[in-house]
Every structure is written in structure tokens, then in C-alpha cells.
Tab-separated table of C-alpha atoms in Angstrom:
chain	number	residue	atom	x	y	z
A	1	MET	CA	-14.724	1.999	-0.738
A	2	GLU	CA	-11.554	0.102	-1.574
A	3	THR	CA	-10.010	3.218	-3.145
A	4	LYS	CA	-10.677	5.220	-0.082
A	5	GLU	CA	-8.958	2.763	2.307
A	6	PHE	CA	-6.086	2.558	-0.268
A	7	LEU	CA	-5.658	6.237	-0.222
A	8	LYS	CA	-5.516	6.317	3.565
A	9	THR	CA	-2.581	4.033	3.624
A	10	HIS	CA	-0.475	4.820	0.359
A	11	ARG	CA	0.883	7.992	-1.204
A	12	TRP	CA	2.235	8.336	-4.877
A	13	ASP	CA	6.132	8.904	-5.194
A	14	GLU	CA	6.601	10.945	-8.172
A	15	ILE	CA	10.355	10.067	-8.101
A	16	THR	CA	10.021	6.256	-8.382
A	17	GLU	CA	6.394	6.498	-9.965
A	18	THR	CA	5.264	3.877	-7.567
A	19	TRP	CA	2.624	3.796	-4.626
A	20	MET	CA	4.427	3.824	-1.236
A	21	LEU	CA	2.969	3.248	2.175
A	22	LYS	CA	2.639	6.249	4.180
A	23	ASN	CA	4.891	6.781	7.101
A	24	GLY	CA	3.565	4.937	10.303
A	25	VAL	CA	1.512	2.467	8.181
A	26	GLU	CA	2.168	-1.178	8.581
A	27	PRO	CA	1.895	-3.399	5.369
A	28	PRO	CA	-0.941	-5.927	5.180
A	29	VAL	CA	-0.399	-9.316	6.794
A	30	GLY	CA	1.384	-11.632	4.358
A	31	VAL	CA	2.919	-8.912	2.409
A	32	ILE	CA	6.727	-9.419	2.342
A	33	PRO	CA	9.084	-6.338	2.269
A	34	ARG	CA	10.286	-4.980	-1.217
A	35	ALA	CA	14.021	-5.655	-0.277
A	36	VAL	CA	13.369	-9.249	0.517
A	37	PHE	CA	11.190	-9.794	-2.697
A	38	ARG	CA	14.026	-8.241	-4.746
A	39	SER	CA	16.663	-10.389	-3.128
A	40	GLN	CA	14.542	-13.490	-3.785
A	41	ARG	CA	13.965	-12.492	-7.317
A	42	ASP	CA	17.464	-11.813	-7.740
A	43	ASP	CA	18.490	-15.225	-6.354
A	44	PHE	CA	16.127	-17.129	-8.442
A	45	LEU	CA	17.493	-15.151	-11.644
A	46	ARG	CA	20.894	-15.987	-10.686
A	47	LYS	CA	20.087	-19.741	-10.644
A	48	ASN	CA	17.647	-20.096	-13.349
A	49	SER	CA	17.234	-19.020	-17.106
A	50	TRP	CA	14.344	-19.065	-19.280
A	51	ASN	CA	14.300	-21.801	-22.070
A	52	ASP	CA	12.309	-20.545	-24.940
A	53	MET	CA	12.144	-23.929	-26.580
A	54	ASN	CA	10.408	-25.545	-23.536
A	55	SER	CA	8.712	-22.290	-22.250
A	56	THR	CA	10.287	-23.139	-18.853
A	57	TRP	CA	12.586	-22.084	-16.361
A	58	VAL	CA	15.687	-24.183	-16.102
A	59	PRO	CA	18.643	-24.440	-13.758
A	60	ARG	CA	21.739	-22.605	-14.877
A	61	ASP	CA	24.037	-24.965	-13.388
A	62	PRO	CA	23.104	-28.449	-13.255
A	63	VAL	CA	23.498	-30.088	-10.031
A	64	PRO	CA	27.201	-31.362	-9.671
A	65	ALA	CA	27.751	-34.867	-9.673
A	66	THR	CA	28.634	-36.411	-6.258
A	67	LEU	CA	31.583	-38.962	-6.252
A	68	SER	CA	29.291	-41.638	-4.629
A	69	ASN	CA	27.279	-41.578	-7.868
A	70	LEU	CA	30.270	-41.978	-10.107
A	71	THR	CA	31.734	-45.207	-11.090
A	72	ARG	CA	35.270	-46.011	-9.948
A	73	ALA	CA	36.529	-45.211	-13.673
A	74	GLN	CA	34.656	-41.832	-13.576
A	75	GLN	CA	36.276	-40.942	-10.329
A	76	GLN	CA	39.662	-41.645	-11.454
A	77	ALA	CA	39.042	-39.523	-14.654
A	78	ASP	CA	37.713	-36.714	-12.646
A	79	THR	CA	40.635	-36.702	-10.122
A	80	LEU	CA	43.057	-36.829	-13.055
A	81	ALA	CA	41.238	-34.001	-14.948
A	82	PHE	CA	41.413	-31.934	-11.744
A	83	MET	CA	45.046	-32.773	-10.889
A	84	ARG	CA	46.070	-31.666	-14.202
A	85	THR	CA	44.491	-27.991	-13.868
A	86	HIS	CA	45.056	-27.477	-10.194
A	87	SER	CA	47.701	-27.513	-7.586
A	88	TRP	CA	47.841	-27.141	-3.865
A	89	ASP	CA	49.036	-23.792	-2.563
A	90	GLU	CA	50.742	-24.556	0.861
A	91	GLU	CA	50.883	-20.943	1.841
A	92	GLY	CA	47.263	-20.299	0.969
A	93	GLY	CA	46.044	-23.792	2.008
A	94	GLU	CA	43.787	-24.185	-1.013
A	95	TRP	CA	43.639	-25.584	-4.498
A	96	VAL	CA	44.540	-23.008	-7.287
A	97	VAL	CA	44.266	-23.056	-10.874
A	98	ASN	CA	47.449	-23.588	-12.670
A	99	PRO	CA	47.607	-20.748	-15.347
A	100	SER	CA	49.504	-22.333	-17.791
A	101	ARG	CA	47.607	-25.825	-17.665
A	102	GLN	CA	43.980	-24.451	-17.834
A	103	MET	CA	41.317	-26.500	-19.910
A	104	LYS	CA	40.329	-24.652	-22.903
């Protein structure tokens, strides 16, 4: 019975080798569109990576420290390191990296 119901609403696509909903058929309630699913997947993979040692997903970039969580000495060191490698572009109105002073 399930097979007959499925074949009423789906067709086999030879090009993509997947089952596709037939034209005019609405997807079941709770099923998200493929494009939304792919964008969510890509977003997750962009932000996380697999760690074989722990067998878990870990964030690619740790959450940046906020200045309120740093000591005064850490804030000053962070500001000094930034000022060594960046300068303010008056025309563009933004901070730019100094090509000759980039950290290696």
C-alpha cells in the first residue's frame, strides 16, 4: 500500500538518479524543500569540522573573545597587535591591513 501511494506522488528522474515529486503534488507536512536543506547543510559545514580524535563536530573558528572578558593588559596587547598590522583608510572609511606589516 505504501509503495502505491509513493508511486502516485513521485517519479524517478533519470538525470539526477533521484525520486522527485510529480508536478502539482505538495510535499508532506514537515518536509523542508531541498534548497533550504542544502543551504542549512552548507552553513553547518562552513562553521564546523569533524574531529576524528573525539568523533564529534567542532566549531571551525572559536568564538572571538569580547573585550569585556579580557583583562586590561590583554586588551592593551590586543589593541597594540591590531595597530601594528592595520591602518585607518580615510577615503574608504575602514580599517585595512598594512601589506608590509602583516603578521606571519
